[in-house]
XYZ file of C-alpha atoms in Angstrom:
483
model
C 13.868 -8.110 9.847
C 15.423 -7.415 13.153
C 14.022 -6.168 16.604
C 14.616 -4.234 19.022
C 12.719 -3.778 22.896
C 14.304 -1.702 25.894
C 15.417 -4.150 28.742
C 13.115 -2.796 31.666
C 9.921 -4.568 31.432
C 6.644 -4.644 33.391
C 4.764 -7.702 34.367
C 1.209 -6.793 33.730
C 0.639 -9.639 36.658
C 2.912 -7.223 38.979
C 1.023 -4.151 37.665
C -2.117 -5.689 38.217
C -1.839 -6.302 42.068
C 0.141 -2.474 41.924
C -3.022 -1.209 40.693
C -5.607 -3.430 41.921
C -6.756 -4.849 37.706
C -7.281 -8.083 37.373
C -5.418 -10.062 35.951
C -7.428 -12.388 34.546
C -9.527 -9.777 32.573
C -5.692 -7.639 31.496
C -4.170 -10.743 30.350
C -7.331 -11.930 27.885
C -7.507 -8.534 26.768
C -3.852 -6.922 26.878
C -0.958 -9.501 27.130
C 1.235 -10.488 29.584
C 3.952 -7.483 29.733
C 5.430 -4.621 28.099
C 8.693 -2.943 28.025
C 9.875 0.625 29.347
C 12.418 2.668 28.132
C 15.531 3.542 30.161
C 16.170 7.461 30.626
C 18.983 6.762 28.699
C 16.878 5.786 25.600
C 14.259 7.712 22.922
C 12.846 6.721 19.622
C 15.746 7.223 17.593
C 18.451 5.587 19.722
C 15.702 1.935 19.256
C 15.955 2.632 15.645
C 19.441 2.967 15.228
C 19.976 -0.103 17.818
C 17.375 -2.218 15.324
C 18.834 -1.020 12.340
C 22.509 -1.750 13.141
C 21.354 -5.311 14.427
C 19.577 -5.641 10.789
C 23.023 -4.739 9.064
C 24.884 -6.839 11.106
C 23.059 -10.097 11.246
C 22.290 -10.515 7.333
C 25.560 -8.609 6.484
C 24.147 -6.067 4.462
C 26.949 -3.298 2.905
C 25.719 -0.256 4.015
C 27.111 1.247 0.913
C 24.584 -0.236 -1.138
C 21.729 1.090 0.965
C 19.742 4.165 -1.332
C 17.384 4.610 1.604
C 16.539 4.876 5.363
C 13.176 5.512 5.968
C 11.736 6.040 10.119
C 7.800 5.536 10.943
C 7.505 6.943 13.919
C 4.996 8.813 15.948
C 7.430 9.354 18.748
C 9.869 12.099 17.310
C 11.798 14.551 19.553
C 12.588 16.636 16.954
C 10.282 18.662 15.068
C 13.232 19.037 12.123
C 15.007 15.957 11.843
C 14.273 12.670 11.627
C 15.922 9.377 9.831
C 19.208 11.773 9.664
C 19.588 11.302 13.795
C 19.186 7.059 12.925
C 21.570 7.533 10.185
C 24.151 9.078 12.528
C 24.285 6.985 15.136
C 24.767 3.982 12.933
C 27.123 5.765 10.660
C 29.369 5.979 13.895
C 29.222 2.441 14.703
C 30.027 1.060 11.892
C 32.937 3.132 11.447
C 34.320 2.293 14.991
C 33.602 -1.398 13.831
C 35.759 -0.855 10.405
C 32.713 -1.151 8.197
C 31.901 1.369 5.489
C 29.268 3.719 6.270
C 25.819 4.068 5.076
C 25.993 5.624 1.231
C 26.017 9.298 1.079
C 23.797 9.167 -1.725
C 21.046 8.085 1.005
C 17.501 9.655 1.039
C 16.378 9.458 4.810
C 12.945 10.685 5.126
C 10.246 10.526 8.350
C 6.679 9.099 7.902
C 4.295 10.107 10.544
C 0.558 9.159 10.792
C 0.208 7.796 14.501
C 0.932 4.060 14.207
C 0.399 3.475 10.862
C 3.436 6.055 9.726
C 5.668 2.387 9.675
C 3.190 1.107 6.962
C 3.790 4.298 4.823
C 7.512 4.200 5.167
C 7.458 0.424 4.070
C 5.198 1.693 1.177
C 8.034 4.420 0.110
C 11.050 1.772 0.285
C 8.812 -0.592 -1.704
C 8.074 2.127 -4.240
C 11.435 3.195 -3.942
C 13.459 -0.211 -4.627
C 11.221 -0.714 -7.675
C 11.738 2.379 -9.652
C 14.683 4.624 -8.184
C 17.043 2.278 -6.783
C 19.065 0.637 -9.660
C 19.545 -2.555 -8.091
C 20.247 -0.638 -4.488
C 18.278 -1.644 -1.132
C 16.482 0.285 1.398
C 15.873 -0.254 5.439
C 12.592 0.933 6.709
C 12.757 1.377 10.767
C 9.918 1.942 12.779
C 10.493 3.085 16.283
C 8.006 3.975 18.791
C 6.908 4.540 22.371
C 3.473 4.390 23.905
C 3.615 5.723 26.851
C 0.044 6.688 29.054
C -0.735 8.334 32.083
C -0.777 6.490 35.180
C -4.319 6.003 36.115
C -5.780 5.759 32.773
C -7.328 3.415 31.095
C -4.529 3.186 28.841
C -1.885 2.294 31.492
C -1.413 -0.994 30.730
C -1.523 -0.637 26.795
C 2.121 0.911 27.280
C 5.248 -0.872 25.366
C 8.699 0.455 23.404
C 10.757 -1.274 20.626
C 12.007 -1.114 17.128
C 11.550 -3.366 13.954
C 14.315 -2.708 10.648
C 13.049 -4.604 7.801
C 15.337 -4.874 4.735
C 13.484 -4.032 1.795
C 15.350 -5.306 -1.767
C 14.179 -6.317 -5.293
C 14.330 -10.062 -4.424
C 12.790 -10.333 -1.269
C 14.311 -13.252 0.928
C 11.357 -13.730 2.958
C 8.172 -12.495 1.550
C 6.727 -10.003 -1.310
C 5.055 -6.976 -0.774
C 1.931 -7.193 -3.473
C 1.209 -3.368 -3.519
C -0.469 -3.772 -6.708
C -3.624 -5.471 -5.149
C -3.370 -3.071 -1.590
C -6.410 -1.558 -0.129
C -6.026 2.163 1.319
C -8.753 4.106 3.436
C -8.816 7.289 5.250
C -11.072 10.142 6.936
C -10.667 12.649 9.239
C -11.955 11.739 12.612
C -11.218 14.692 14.897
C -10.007 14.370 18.576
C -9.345 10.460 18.113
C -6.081 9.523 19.381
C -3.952 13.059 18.865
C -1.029 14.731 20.337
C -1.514 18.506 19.932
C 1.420 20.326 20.854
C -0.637 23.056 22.108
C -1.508 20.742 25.577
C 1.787 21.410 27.213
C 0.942 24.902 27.557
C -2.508 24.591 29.122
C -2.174 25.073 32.781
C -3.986 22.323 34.213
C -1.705 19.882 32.095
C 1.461 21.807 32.533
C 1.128 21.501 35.708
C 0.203 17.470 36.400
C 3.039 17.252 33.444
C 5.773 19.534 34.134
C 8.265 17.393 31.953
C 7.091 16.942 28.310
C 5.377 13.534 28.597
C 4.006 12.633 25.023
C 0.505 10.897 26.406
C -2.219 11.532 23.886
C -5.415 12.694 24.275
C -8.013 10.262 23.176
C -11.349 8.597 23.921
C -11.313 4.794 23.917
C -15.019 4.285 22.803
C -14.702 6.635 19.813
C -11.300 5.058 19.081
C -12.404 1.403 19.057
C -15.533 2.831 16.570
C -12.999 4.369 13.835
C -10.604 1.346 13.942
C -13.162 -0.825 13.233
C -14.875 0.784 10.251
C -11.409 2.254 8.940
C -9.736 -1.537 8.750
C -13.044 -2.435 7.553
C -13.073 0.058 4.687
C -9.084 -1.008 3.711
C -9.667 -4.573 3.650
C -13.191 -4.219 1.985
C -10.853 -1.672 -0.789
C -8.071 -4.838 -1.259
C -10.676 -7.801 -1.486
C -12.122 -5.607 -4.329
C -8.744 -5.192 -6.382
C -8.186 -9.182 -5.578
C -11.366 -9.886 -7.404
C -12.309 -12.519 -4.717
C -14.707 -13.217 -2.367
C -14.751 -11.806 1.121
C -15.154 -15.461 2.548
C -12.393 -17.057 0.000
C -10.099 -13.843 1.419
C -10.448 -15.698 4.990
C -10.103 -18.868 4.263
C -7.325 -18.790 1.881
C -5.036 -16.550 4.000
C -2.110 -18.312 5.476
C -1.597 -15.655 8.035
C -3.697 -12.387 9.084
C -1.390 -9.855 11.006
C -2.952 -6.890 12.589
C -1.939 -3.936 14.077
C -2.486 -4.641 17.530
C -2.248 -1.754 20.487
C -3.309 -4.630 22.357
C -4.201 -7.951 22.424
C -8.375 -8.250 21.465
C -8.450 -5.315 19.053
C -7.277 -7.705 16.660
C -9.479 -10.182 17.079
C -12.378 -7.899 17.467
C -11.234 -6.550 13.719
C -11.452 -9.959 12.780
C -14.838 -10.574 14.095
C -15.546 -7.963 12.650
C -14.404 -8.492 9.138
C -15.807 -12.066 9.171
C -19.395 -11.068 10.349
C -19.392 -8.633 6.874
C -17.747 -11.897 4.897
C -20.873 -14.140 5.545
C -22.899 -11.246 4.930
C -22.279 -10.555 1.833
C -21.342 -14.354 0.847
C -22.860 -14.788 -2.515
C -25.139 -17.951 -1.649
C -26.406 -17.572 1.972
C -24.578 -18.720 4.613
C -25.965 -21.019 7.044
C -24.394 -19.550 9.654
C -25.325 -16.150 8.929
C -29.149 -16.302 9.778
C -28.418 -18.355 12.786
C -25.830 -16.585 14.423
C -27.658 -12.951 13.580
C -31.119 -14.607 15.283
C -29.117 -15.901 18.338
C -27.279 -12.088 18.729
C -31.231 -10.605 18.162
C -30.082 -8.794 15.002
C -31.860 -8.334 11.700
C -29.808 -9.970 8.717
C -30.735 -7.548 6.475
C -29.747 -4.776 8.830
C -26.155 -6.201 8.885
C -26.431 -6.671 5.275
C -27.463 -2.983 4.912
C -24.617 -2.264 7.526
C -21.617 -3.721 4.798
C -22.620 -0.643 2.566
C -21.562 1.846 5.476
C -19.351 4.648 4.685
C -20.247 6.671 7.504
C -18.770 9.887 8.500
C -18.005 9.534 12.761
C -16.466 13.291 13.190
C -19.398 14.871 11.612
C -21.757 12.602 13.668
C -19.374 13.525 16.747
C -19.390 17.279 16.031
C -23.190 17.276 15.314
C -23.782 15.477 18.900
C -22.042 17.717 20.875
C -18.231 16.718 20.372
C -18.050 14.933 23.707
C -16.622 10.921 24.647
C -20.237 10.075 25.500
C -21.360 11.147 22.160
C -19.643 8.856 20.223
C -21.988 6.747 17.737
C -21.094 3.379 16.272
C -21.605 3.447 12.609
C -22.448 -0.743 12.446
C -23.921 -0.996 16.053
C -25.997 -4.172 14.274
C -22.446 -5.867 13.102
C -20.647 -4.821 16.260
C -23.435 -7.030 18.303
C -23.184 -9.863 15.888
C -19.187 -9.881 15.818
C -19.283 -10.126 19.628
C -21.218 -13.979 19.015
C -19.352 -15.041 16.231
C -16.469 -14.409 18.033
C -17.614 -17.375 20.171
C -18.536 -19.361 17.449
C -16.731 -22.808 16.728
C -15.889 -21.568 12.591
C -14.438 -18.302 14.259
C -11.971 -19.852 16.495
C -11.153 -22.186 14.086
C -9.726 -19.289 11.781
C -7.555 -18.197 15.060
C -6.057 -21.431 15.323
C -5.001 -21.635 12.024
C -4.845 -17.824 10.870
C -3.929 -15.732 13.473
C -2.078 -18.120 15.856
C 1.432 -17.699 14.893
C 3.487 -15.209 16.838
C 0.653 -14.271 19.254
C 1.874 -15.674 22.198
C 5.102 -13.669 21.603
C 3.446 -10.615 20.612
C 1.571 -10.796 24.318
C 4.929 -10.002 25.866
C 5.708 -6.945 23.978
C 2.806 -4.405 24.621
C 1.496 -1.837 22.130
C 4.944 -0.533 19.698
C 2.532 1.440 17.584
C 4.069 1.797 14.191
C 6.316 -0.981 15.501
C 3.694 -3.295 15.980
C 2.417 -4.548 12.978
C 6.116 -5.786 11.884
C 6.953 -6.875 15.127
C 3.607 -9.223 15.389
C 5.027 -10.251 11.124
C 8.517 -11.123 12.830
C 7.049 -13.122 15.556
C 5.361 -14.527 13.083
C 7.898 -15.785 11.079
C 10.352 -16.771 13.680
C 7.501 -19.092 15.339
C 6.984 -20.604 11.838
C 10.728 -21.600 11.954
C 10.429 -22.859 14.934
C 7.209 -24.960 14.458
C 8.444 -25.890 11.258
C 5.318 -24.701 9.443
C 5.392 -25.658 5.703
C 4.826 -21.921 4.494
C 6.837 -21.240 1.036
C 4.000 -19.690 -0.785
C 1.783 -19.005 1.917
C -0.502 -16.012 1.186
C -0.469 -13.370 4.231
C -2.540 -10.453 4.772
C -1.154 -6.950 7.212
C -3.878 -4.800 7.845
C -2.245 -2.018 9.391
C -4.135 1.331 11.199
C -3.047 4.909 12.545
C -5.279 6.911 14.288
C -7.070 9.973 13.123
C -7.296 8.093 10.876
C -6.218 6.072 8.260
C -5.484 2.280 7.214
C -3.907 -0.580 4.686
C -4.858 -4.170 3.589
C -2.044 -5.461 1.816
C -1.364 -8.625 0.634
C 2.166 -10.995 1.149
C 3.692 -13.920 -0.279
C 6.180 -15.893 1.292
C 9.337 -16.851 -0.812
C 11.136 -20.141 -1.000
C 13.705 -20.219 1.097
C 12.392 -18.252 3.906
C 13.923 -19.785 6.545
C 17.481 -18.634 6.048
C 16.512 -15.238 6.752
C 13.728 -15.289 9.370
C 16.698 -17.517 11.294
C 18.566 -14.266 11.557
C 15.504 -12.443 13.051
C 16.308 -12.693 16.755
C 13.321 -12.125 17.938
C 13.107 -14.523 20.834
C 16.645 -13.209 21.870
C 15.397 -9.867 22.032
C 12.851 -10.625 24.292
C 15.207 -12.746 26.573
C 17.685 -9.556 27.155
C 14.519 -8.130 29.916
C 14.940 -6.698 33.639
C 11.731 -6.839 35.556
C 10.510 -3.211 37.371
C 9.600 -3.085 40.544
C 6.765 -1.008 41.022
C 8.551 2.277 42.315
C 11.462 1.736 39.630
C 8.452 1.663 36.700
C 6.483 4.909 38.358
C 9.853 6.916 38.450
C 10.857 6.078 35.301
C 7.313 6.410 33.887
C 7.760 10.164 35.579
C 10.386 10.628 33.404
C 13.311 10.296 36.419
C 16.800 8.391 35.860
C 16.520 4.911 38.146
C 19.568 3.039 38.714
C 18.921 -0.349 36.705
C 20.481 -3.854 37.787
C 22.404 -3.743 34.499
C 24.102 -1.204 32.613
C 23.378 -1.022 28.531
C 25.382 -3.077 26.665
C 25.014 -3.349 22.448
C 22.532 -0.599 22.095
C 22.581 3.200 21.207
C 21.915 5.302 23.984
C 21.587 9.715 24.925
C 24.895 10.655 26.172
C 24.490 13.824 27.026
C 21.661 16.921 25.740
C 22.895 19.846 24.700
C 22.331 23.171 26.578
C 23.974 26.399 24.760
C 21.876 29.057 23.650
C 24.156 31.616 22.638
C 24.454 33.946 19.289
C 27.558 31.945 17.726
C 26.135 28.566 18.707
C 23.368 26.817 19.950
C 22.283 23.296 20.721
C 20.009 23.881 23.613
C 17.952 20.673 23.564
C 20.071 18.789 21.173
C 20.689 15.339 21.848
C 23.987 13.773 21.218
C 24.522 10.115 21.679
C 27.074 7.098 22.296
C 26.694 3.224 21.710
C 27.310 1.185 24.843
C 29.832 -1.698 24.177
């Protein structure tokens, strides 16, 4: 795995007193910062930067690489897609004396909001075990969350880029697709990017430039993560033949996607509520902690057989934010307790804790999340010198609209070697703190003069502007990589 994050970062601190937040209630529920893009950056020029980082630092021949696959949500092009990465590094390489990537390379897009990453790591996987003939692939996912200023989404902002190296003999952990959960259902206006909203006139004109902020509704949004990473997990525990509780306890690492900080560990509450639930023998716990939240056990047992459809409940009450229902309003109450509870923060000290702390710093990457949070992971457990060979991990990743996957991991003997090679801590060091009117103009979408110039990284030279009959390229972006 390799990362990559844009240098200009905000402190959520700084933003706080910008804004007037506090910061005591952004940095338990947020993190601590997250990173901006330069003008001189986009989606594709992260991937390529990531990807030629991830050929570089495990020196991988790009000849032997059968496919490049991009999850992304953040595409300029409604066309092309992995073929722009593949360029970019294609050049590089070249101008380093390295062979290029193999022409025989598929390079295919997934998009499904932030879990389109998840579904490209799903194809390479597939791919690698019954097309490649011994040949690799490199799954990128590249991503910016951006928000308007002024929302509540503000400081859920963040940019960066995780290539992961996918290969028959993993050197860090296997992919157990065999025993993954999948879910899915349509949910409507939850967290969408219509096309159609530049055109309206009240947003073209608070937006004049093409800003890619989605339309969503927080409260409905935090309803369909819950019960869609709910139904995917419920959907892998099943095809594990284990027990919800035995799931929990015998993980070695749980790794959401996280668009910020508590939505993981409000999944997790969440998901460990329905575990002593539906434990075979009753749990002690249960009854006390469901009396002490005023809920009826059996209505939270009733609750685990849920399959509830939100958009139709939406629709039928009038379509609008305030109308949103929660489908397990009796397990949402309860998860809020045991998320106090001593058992509960036990399982985040020795489930969730590793790579965290890091992850605080990097602000929502949405499909770039979820691998970035893995990589932190692993680079901490270097660090720490956690005994992991073997360990059983669980990614539970989630796109809006909306969709999710449980899938299980195994780490391999002799990890180490290659989450040293990571660089994840480096990444984060290479950072240039905004001011406040450097991070509104470039939020704006306006070039600001940065203390440093790019150095190692891909960036837009120039955008093409001829619309003629012979040729045409209005809008095309061509780009260099800064030495």
């Amino acid at each position: 795995m390799s990362l990559y994050v844009p240098r200009p970062r905000v402190s959520l601190r700084d933003w706080c007193e910008w804004t007037g937040n506090s910061w005591d209630k952004v940095q338990a529920v947020v993190g601590r910062s997250f990173r901006q893009p330069a003008a001189y950056e986009d989606a594709y020029t992260m991937a390529a930067t990531a990807v030629l980082r991830l050929i570089r630092q495990y020196n991988i021949d790009p000849r032997n690489v059968g496919q490049l696959a991009l999850g992304t949500e953040s595409s300029k092009d409604n066309s092309a897609g992995a073929v722009i990465v593949r360029g970019m590094v294609d050049r590089e390489l070249e101008r380093l004396g390295l062979p290029r990537l193999s022409r025989q390379l598929e390079v295919p897009e997934f998009k499904h909001a932030c879990l389109g990453g998840v579904y490209a790591l799903k194809s390479a996987l597939r791919y690698v075990a019954f097309d490649a003939n011994g040949r690799q692939a490199i799954v990128v996912c590249s991503d910016i969350a951006a928000y308007e200023r002024g929302s509540s989404g503000e400081q859920t902002q963040g940019a960066g880029a995780v290539a992961m190296l996918v290969e028959a003999q993993p050197k860090m952990f296997e992919v157990d697709l065999a025993h993954a959960g999948s879910a899915s259902d349509y949910r409507g206006p939850d967290f969408r990017k219509p096309f159609l909203r530049h055109f309206h006139h009240e947003y073209g004109q608070r937006h004049r430039r093409l800003h890619d902020f989605p339309i969503f509704s927080g409260k409905y949004s935090t309803f369909a993560y819950l019960d869609e990473v709910g139904q995917a997990t419920d959907a892998m525990i099943q095809r594990l033949g284990m027990a919800d509780l035995d799931f929990l306890n015998g993980a070695g690492g749980l790794f959401f996607h996280r668009p910020y900080h508590m939505m993981p560990l409000q999944a997790l509450a969440f998901i460990y509520a329905r575990a002593l639930a539906r434990a075979p023998q009753p749990h002690a716990d249960f009854r006390a902690l469901c009396e002490q939240a005023g809920v009826s056990p059996e209505g939270v047992v009733a609750e685990c057989r849920n399959t509830p459809d939100l958009y139709g409940e939406f629709v039928r009450q009038g379509a609008h934010a305030d109308a949103a229902q929660d489908a397990h309003p009796l397990t949402t109450k309860l998860s809020g307790l045991v998320r106090k509870s001593a058992a509960f923060q036990q399982l985040l000290a020795t489930r969730v804790n590793l790579g965290t702390d890091w992850a605080m710093e990097l602000g929502n990457l949405y499909t770039a999340a979820l691998p970035a949070w893995i990589a932190a992971g692993f680079e901490q457990a270097l660090e720490d010198q956690v005994e992991w060979t073997n360990a059983k991990l669980y990614a539970i990743g989630y796109g809006s609209g909306d969709a999710s996957e449980a899938i299980p991991l195994r780490v391999v003997p002799g990890w180490r070697e290659a989450a040293a090679k990571i660089g994840f801590r480096a990444a984060l060091a290479e950072s240039t703190d905004l001011t406040r009117e450097q991070y509104e103009a470039l939020h704006d979408g306006h070039d600001v003069a940065l203390d440093r110039p790019p150095t190692n990284q891909f960036v837009i030279a120039r955008t093409g502007d001829t619309y003629e009959a012979a040729f045409q390229d209005l809008g095309v972006d061509y780009y260099d990589y800064a030495q």
